[in-house]
mmCIF file of C-alpha atoms in Angstrom:
data_model
loop_
_atom_site.group_PDB
_atom_site.id
_atom_site.type_symbol
_atom_site.label_atom_id
_atom_site.label_comp_id
_atom_site.label_asym_id
_atom_site.label_seq_id
_atom_site.Cartn_x
_atom_site.Cartn_y
_atom_site.Cartn_z
ATOM 1 C CA ASP A 220 -32.179 -6.872 -23.419
ATOM 2 C CA ALA A 221 -30.863 -3.419 -23.480
ATOM 3 C CA GLY A 222 -28.045 -4.332 -21.337
ATOM 4 C CA VAL A 223 -26.913 -2.270 -18.317
ATOM 5 C CA ILE A 224 -28.753 1.303 -18.957
ATOM 6 C CA GLN A 225 -27.006 4.496 -17.113
ATOM 7 C CA SER A 226 -27.678 8.188 -17.139
ATOM 8 C CA PRO A 227 -26.483 10.821 -18.008
ATOM 9 C CA ARG A 228 -23.416 9.756 -19.973
ATOM 10 C CA HIS A 229 -22.160 12.489 -19.204
ATOM 11 C CA GLU A 230 -22.045 15.267 -16.529
ATOM 12 C CA VAL A 231 -20.534 18.893 -16.406
ATOM 13 C CA THR A 232 -20.964 20.641 -13.226
ATOM 14 C CA GLU A 233 -19.772 22.847 -10.994
ATOM 15 C CA MET A 234 -17.850 22.057 -7.577
ATOM 16 C CA GLY A 235 -20.093 22.070 -4.446
ATOM 17 C CA GLN A 236 -22.874 21.171 -6.252
ATOM 18 C CA GLU A 237 -24.759 17.773 -5.786
ATOM 19 C CA VAL A 238 -24.768 14.780 -8.861
ATOM 20 C CA THR A 239 -26.836 12.042 -9.153
ATOM 21 C CA LEU A 240 -26.218 9.182 -11.742
ATOM 22 C CA ARG A 241 -28.583 6.564 -12.470
ATOM 23 C CA CYS A 242 -28.365 2.639 -12.711
ATOM 24 C CA LYS A 243 -30.362 0.287 -14.217
ATOM 25 C CA PRO A 244 -29.935 -3.605 -14.321
ATOM 26 C CA ILE A 245 -30.375 -5.890 -16.680
ATOM 27 C CA SER A 246 -33.833 -7.675 -15.653
ATOM 28 C CA GLY A 247 -33.009 -10.545 -13.555
ATOM 29 C CA HIS A 248 -29.604 -10.123 -12.231
ATOM 30 C CA ASN A 249 -29.708 -9.423 -8.215
ATOM 31 C CA SER A 250 -26.465 -8.310 -8.038
ATOM 32 C CA LEU A 251 -25.494 -4.589 -8.936
ATOM 33 C CA PHE A 252 -21.754 -3.027 -8.097
ATOM 34 C CA TRP A 253 -20.369 0.652 -8.943
ATOM 35 C CA TYR A 254 -16.930 1.391 -10.033
ATOM 36 C CA ARG A 255 -14.942 4.533 -10.649
ATOM 37 C CA GLN A 256 -12.055 4.376 -12.868
ATOM 38 C CA THR A 257 -9.885 7.156 -13.015
ATOM 39 C CA MET A 258 -6.147 7.277 -15.528
ATOM 40 C CA MET A 259 -4.050 6.706 -11.840
ATOM 41 C CA ARG A 260 -6.330 4.346 -10.083
ATOM 42 C CA GLY A 261 -8.164 2.384 -12.844
ATOM 43 C CA LEU A 262 -11.358 0.778 -11.803
ATOM 44 C CA GLU A 263 -12.314 0.810 -8.551
ATOM 45 C CA LEU A 264 -15.144 -0.800 -6.809
ATOM 46 C CA LEU A 265 -17.275 1.534 -4.592
ATOM 47 C CA ILE A 266 -19.621 -0.513 -3.451
ATOM 48 C CA TYR A 267 -21.882 -3.389 -4.823
ATOM 49 C CA PHE A 268 -25.522 -5.136 -4.026
ATOM 50 C CA ASN A 269 -26.972 -8.456 -3.568
ATOM 51 C CA ASN A 270 -30.636 -8.925 -3.743
ATOM 52 C CA ASN A 271 -31.204 -5.035 -3.432
ATOM 53 C CA VAL A 272 -28.974 -4.928 0.314
ATOM 54 C CA PRO A 273 -25.766 -2.762 0.112
ATOM 55 C CA ILE A 274 -22.860 -5.656 1.172
ATOM 56 C CA ASP A 275 -19.956 -3.966 0.430
ATOM 57 C CA ASP A 276 -18.915 -0.143 0.923
ATOM 58 C CA SER A 277 -15.573 -0.247 2.007
ATOM 59 C CA GLY A 278 -14.848 1.625 -1.389
ATOM 60 C CA MET A 279 -16.693 4.306 -0.751
ATOM 61 C CA PRO A 280 -14.223 7.113 -0.130
ATOM 62 C CA GLU A 281 -16.111 9.748 1.526
ATOM 63 C CA ASP A 282 -18.954 10.084 3.349
ATOM 64 C CA ARG A 283 -20.190 12.674 0.336
ATOM 65 C CA PHE A 284 -20.833 9.701 -1.513
ATOM 66 C CA SER A 285 -24.169 7.760 -0.632
ATOM 67 C CA ALA A 286 -25.754 4.864 -3.327
ATOM 68 C CA LYS A 287 -29.066 3.396 -2.429
ATOM 69 C CA MET A 288 -31.057 0.703 -4.417
ATOM 70 C CA PRO A 289 -34.710 0.980 -3.695
ATOM 71 C CA ASN A 290 -35.590 -1.637 -6.207
ATOM 72 C CA ALA A 291 -34.436 -4.682 -8.472
ATOM 73 C CA SER A 292 -34.228 -2.425 -11.139
ATOM 74 C CA PHE A 293 -32.886 0.527 -10.446
ATOM 75 C CA SER A 294 -30.106 1.977 -8.584
ATOM 76 C CA THR A 295 -28.429 5.754 -8.084
ATOM 77 C CA LEU A 296 -24.637 6.920 -6.767
ATOM 78 C CA LYS A 297 -25.061 10.044 -5.272
ATOM 79 C CA ILE A 298 -22.372 12.584 -4.570
ATOM 80 C CA GLN A 299 -22.751 15.934 -2.367
ATOM 81 C CA PRO A 300 -20.973 18.371 -2.575
ATOM 82 C CA SER A 301 -19.160 17.332 -5.358
ATOM 83 C CA GLU A 302 -15.411 18.330 -5.673
ATOM 84 C CA PRO A 303 -12.931 18.146 -8.793
ATOM 85 C CA ARG A 304 -11.360 15.269 -7.764
ATOM 86 C CA ASP A 305 -13.950 13.283 -8.451
ATOM 87 C CA SER A 306 -14.164 13.789 -11.789
ATOM 88 C CA ALA A 307 -13.962 10.234 -13.360
ATOM 89 C CA VAL A 308 -16.280 7.898 -15.265
ATOM 90 C CA TYR A 309 -18.473 5.687 -13.070
ATOM 91 C CA PHE A 310 -19.621 2.525 -14.433
ATOM 92 C CA CYS A 311 -22.744 0.428 -13.014
ATOM 93 C CA ALA A 312 -22.251 -3.305 -13.745
ATOM 94 C CA SER A 313 -24.700 -5.892 -12.849
ATOM 95 C CA SER A 314 -24.382 -9.507 -12.653
ATOM 96 C CA PRO A 315 -26.764 -12.970 -12.027
ATOM 97 C CA ARG A 316 -24.526 -14.231 -9.603
ATOM 98 C CA THR A 317 -25.708 -18.413 -10.668
ATOM 99 C CA GLY A 318 -22.252 -20.002 -10.922
ATOM 100 C CA SER A 319 -19.314 -17.744 -12.422
ATOM 101 C CA ASN A 320 -19.428 -14.066 -11.352
ATOM 102 C CA GLU A 321 -19.666 -12.483 -15.052
ATOM 103 C CA GLN A 322 -20.471 -8.908 -14.455
ATOM 104 C CA PHE A 323 -22.019 -6.767 -17.536
ATOM 105 C CA PHE A 324 -21.289 -3.169 -17.484
ATOM 106 C CA GLY A 325 -23.316 -0.386 -18.843
ATOM 107 C CA PRO A 326 -21.277 2.311 -21.040
ATOM 108 C CA GLY A 327 -20.506 4.748 -17.861
ATOM 109 C CA THR A 328 -20.923 8.108 -16.972
ATOM 110 C CA ARG A 329 -18.340 10.641 -17.918
ATOM 111 C CA LEU A 330 -18.435 13.178 -14.480
ATOM 112 C CA THR A 331 -16.470 16.511 -15.077
ATOM 113 C CA VAL A 332 -16.294 18.601 -11.726
ATOM 114 C CA LEU A 333 -14.860 22.320 -12.265
ATOM 115 C CA LYS B 164 -3.483 -6.597 -0.073
ATOM 116 C CA GLN B 165 -4.359 -8.127 -3.920
ATOM 117 C CA GLU B 166 -2.116 -6.410 -6.354
ATOM 118 C CA VAL B 167 -2.780 -6.855 -9.856
ATOM 119 C CA THR B 168 -0.348 -6.186 -12.467
ATOM 120 C CA GLN B 169 -0.627 -5.744 -16.414
ATOM 121 C CA ILE B 170 2.185 -5.448 -18.509
ATOM 122 C CA PRO B 171 2.943 -4.115 -21.064
ATOM 123 C CA ALA B 172 1.194 -1.197 -20.620
ATOM 124 C CA ALA B 173 1.106 -0.033 -24.230
ATOM 125 C CA LEU B 174 1.741 -2.570 -27.459
ATOM 126 C CA SER B 175 1.570 -1.869 -30.903
ATOM 127 C CA VAL B 176 1.426 -4.659 -33.000
ATOM 128 C CA PRO B 177 1.198 -4.786 -37.214
ATOM 129 C CA GLU B 178 -1.973 -6.769 -38.485
ATOM 130 C CA GLY B 179 -2.000 -10.542 -38.576
ATOM 131 C CA GLU B 180 0.653 -10.900 -35.365
ATOM 132 C CA ASN B 181 0.280 -13.084 -32.944
ATOM 133 C CA LEU B 182 0.051 -11.388 -29.149
ATOM 134 C CA VAL B 183 0.547 -12.455 -25.358
ATOM 135 C CA LEU B 184 -1.046 -9.784 -22.656
ATOM 136 C CA ASN B 185 0.389 -10.148 -19.362
ATOM 137 C CA CYS B 186 -1.531 -10.120 -16.275
ATOM 138 C CA SER B 187 -0.091 -10.796 -12.555
ATOM 139 C CA PHE B 188 -1.074 -10.823 -9.176
ATOM 140 C CA THR B 189 0.273 -10.684 -5.676
ATOM 141 C CA ASP B 190 -2.390 -13.804 -3.986
ATOM 142 C CA SER B 191 -3.298 -16.758 -5.264
ATOM 143 C CA ALA B 192 -6.388 -17.528 -3.249
ATOM 144 C CA ILE B 193 -8.451 -16.604 -5.997
ATOM 145 C CA TYR B 194 -12.255 -17.232 -7.049
ATOM 146 C CA ASN B 195 -11.433 -16.710 -10.381
ATOM 147 C CA LEU B 196 -9.419 -14.260 -13.310
ATOM 148 C CA GLN B 197 -11.523 -12.915 -15.618
ATOM 149 C CA TRP B 198 -10.318 -10.696 -19.160
ATOM 150 C CA PHE B 199 -12.343 -7.695 -20.264
ATOM 151 C CA ARG B 200 -12.547 -5.334 -23.533
ATOM 152 C CA GLN B 201 -12.975 -1.769 -23.197
ATOM 153 C CA ASP B 202 -13.335 0.635 -26.156
ATOM 154 C CA PRO B 203 -12.808 4.074 -25.808
ATOM 155 C CA GLY B 204 -15.892 6.132 -24.282
ATOM 156 C CA LYS B 205 -17.557 2.963 -23.773
ATOM 157 C CA GLY B 206 -18.096 -0.078 -21.021
ATOM 158 C CA LEU B 207 -16.053 -3.531 -20.608
ATOM 159 C CA THR B 208 -17.186 -6.191 -22.426
ATOM 160 C CA SER B 209 -15.924 -9.534 -20.772
ATOM 161 C CA LEU B 210 -14.142 -11.327 -23.235
ATOM 162 C CA LEU B 211 -13.038 -14.637 -20.715
ATOM 163 C CA LEU B 212 -13.018 -16.307 -17.404
ATOM 164 C CA ILE B 213 -11.463 -18.438 -15.622
ATOM 165 C CA GLN B 214 -12.452 -20.904 -12.479
ATOM 166 C CA SER B 215 -9.454 -21.156 -10.117
ATOM 167 C CA SER B 216 -9.637 -24.957 -10.650
ATOM 168 C CA GLN B 217 -8.779 -24.578 -14.336
ATOM 169 C CA ARG B 218 -6.165 -23.546 -16.116
ATOM 170 C CA GLU B 219 -7.109 -21.899 -19.624
ATOM 171 C CA GLN B 220 -10.272 -21.146 -21.597
ATOM 172 C CA THR B 221 -10.732 -20.637 -25.533
ATOM 173 C CA SER B 222 -13.170 -18.592 -27.234
ATOM 174 C CA GLY B 223 -12.189 -17.855 -31.131
ATOM 175 C CA ARG B 224 -8.925 -16.125 -31.324
ATOM 176 C CA LEU B 225 -8.632 -15.719 -28.298
ATOM 177 C CA ASN B 226 -6.685 -18.243 -25.308
ATOM 178 C CA ALA B 227 -6.439 -17.170 -21.892
ATOM 179 C CA SER B 228 -4.382 -19.079 -19.204
ATOM 180 C CA LEU B 229 -3.915 -19.364 -15.516
ATOM 181 C CA ASP B 230 -1.505 -20.633 -13.140
ATOM 182 C CA LYS B 231 -1.986 -19.430 -9.743
ATOM 183 C CA SER B 232 1.062 -21.003 -7.627
ATOM 184 C CA SER B 233 2.790 -18.009 -9.706
ATOM 185 C CA GLY B 234 0.315 -15.344 -9.958
ATOM 186 C CA ARG B 235 0.302 -15.095 -13.450
ATOM 187 C CA SER B 236 -2.461 -15.042 -16.309
ATOM 188 C CA THR B 237 -1.914 -14.777 -20.114
ATOM 189 C CA LEU B 238 -4.336 -13.312 -23.101
ATOM 190 C CA TYR B 239 -3.148 -14.334 -26.335
ATOM 191 C CA ILE B 240 -4.539 -13.485 -29.095
ATOM 192 C CA ALA B 241 -4.140 -15.052 -33.062
ATOM 193 C CA ALA B 242 -3.930 -13.514 -35.943
ATOM 194 C CA SER B 243 -4.288 -9.824 -34.465
ATOM 195 C CA GLN B 244 -6.587 -7.540 -36.257
ATOM 196 C CA PRO B 245 -7.418 -3.484 -36.342
ATOM 197 C CA GLY B 246 -10.555 -4.264 -34.788
ATOM 198 C CA ASP B 247 -8.988 -6.173 -31.858
ATOM 199 C CA SER B 248 -7.512 -2.003 -31.258
ATOM 200 C CA ALA B 249 -8.723 -1.859 -27.526
ATOM 201 C CA THR B 250 -7.799 -1.442 -23.710
ATOM 202 C CA TYR B 251 -7.448 -5.146 -22.335
ATOM 203 C CA LEU B 252 -8.180 -5.298 -18.552
ATOM 204 C CA CYS B 253 -7.484 -8.459 -16.416
ATOM 205 C CA ALA B 254 -9.128 -8.486 -13.034
ATOM 206 C CA VAL B 255 -9.294 -10.817 -10.160
ATOM 207 C CA GLU B 256 -12.048 -12.097 -7.953
ATOM 208 C CA ASP B 257 -11.271 -12.860 -4.286
ATOM 209 C CA TRP B 258 -13.379 -15.038 -1.863
ATOM 210 C CA GLY B 259 -15.232 -11.865 -0.842
ATOM 211 C CA ARG B 260 -16.360 -11.965 -4.385
ATOM 212 C CA LYS B 261 -14.675 -8.798 -5.662
ATOM 213 C CA LEU B 262 -13.110 -7.729 -8.958
ATOM 214 C CA ILE B 263 -9.229 -6.052 -8.323
ATOM 215 C CA TRP B 264 -8.076 -4.692 -11.432
ATOM 216 C CA GLY B 265 -4.850 -3.808 -12.998
ATOM 217 C CA LEU B 266 -4.177 -0.632 -14.985
ATOM 218 C CA GLY B 267 -5.006 -2.552 -18.682
ATOM 219 C CA THR B 268 -2.963 -3.401 -21.814
ATOM 220 C CA SER B 269 -3.422 -0.597 -24.608
ATOM 221 C CA LEU B 270 -3.344 -2.513 -27.632
ATOM 222 C CA GLY B 271 -3.048 -1.071 -31.218
ATOM 223 C CA VAL B 272 -3.032 -3.281 -34.503
ATOM 224 C CA ASN B 273 -1.736 -1.889 -37.482
ATOM 225 C CA PRO B 274 -3.118 -2.212 -40.768
#
């Protein structure tokens, strides 16, 4: 298995632009998580899905952030409009949700908003 | 509100040394505790997962312990190697099945 796949790996955009991050979870995993990592705050859970349904989006910072999971093999995290303080590394992780909750992480997308 | 703290923030040791990384959490009502490794520019790799009913887990040169009553976990690395250089993150899973993370310990092992 290729593991969790994220694209793009790097994104540089200007303030006010729309940004879309993409994630393909490991096949067969039924939970998907979006995290944001910054030096100051570390890793923060933004939202997670179970069987394609959003379960907890309390970590989504503002209405500018939205996430979708139209099917079991694809999810997007969208920021519109983007702001410089959104600059961070965004990770996607998936989990089989059987027994222990081991999560498998993608390589992340490094977002820079100028 | 659960808070996870990792001490020290950074550590540098000579190759071959045994070392201990510390993690503390404020709420003992956890589902499990997990240790991850993060290499620069890469994602996170799960190292060890300790269920709330367990006291420790071992994998190769790594041993993680859990003391829920005191809100502490340690990650012991035996005979450290330069390849162990990375950031080590501790995370507790609450009963809402969410992970709450520490800020990590950056480890450098010098040859």
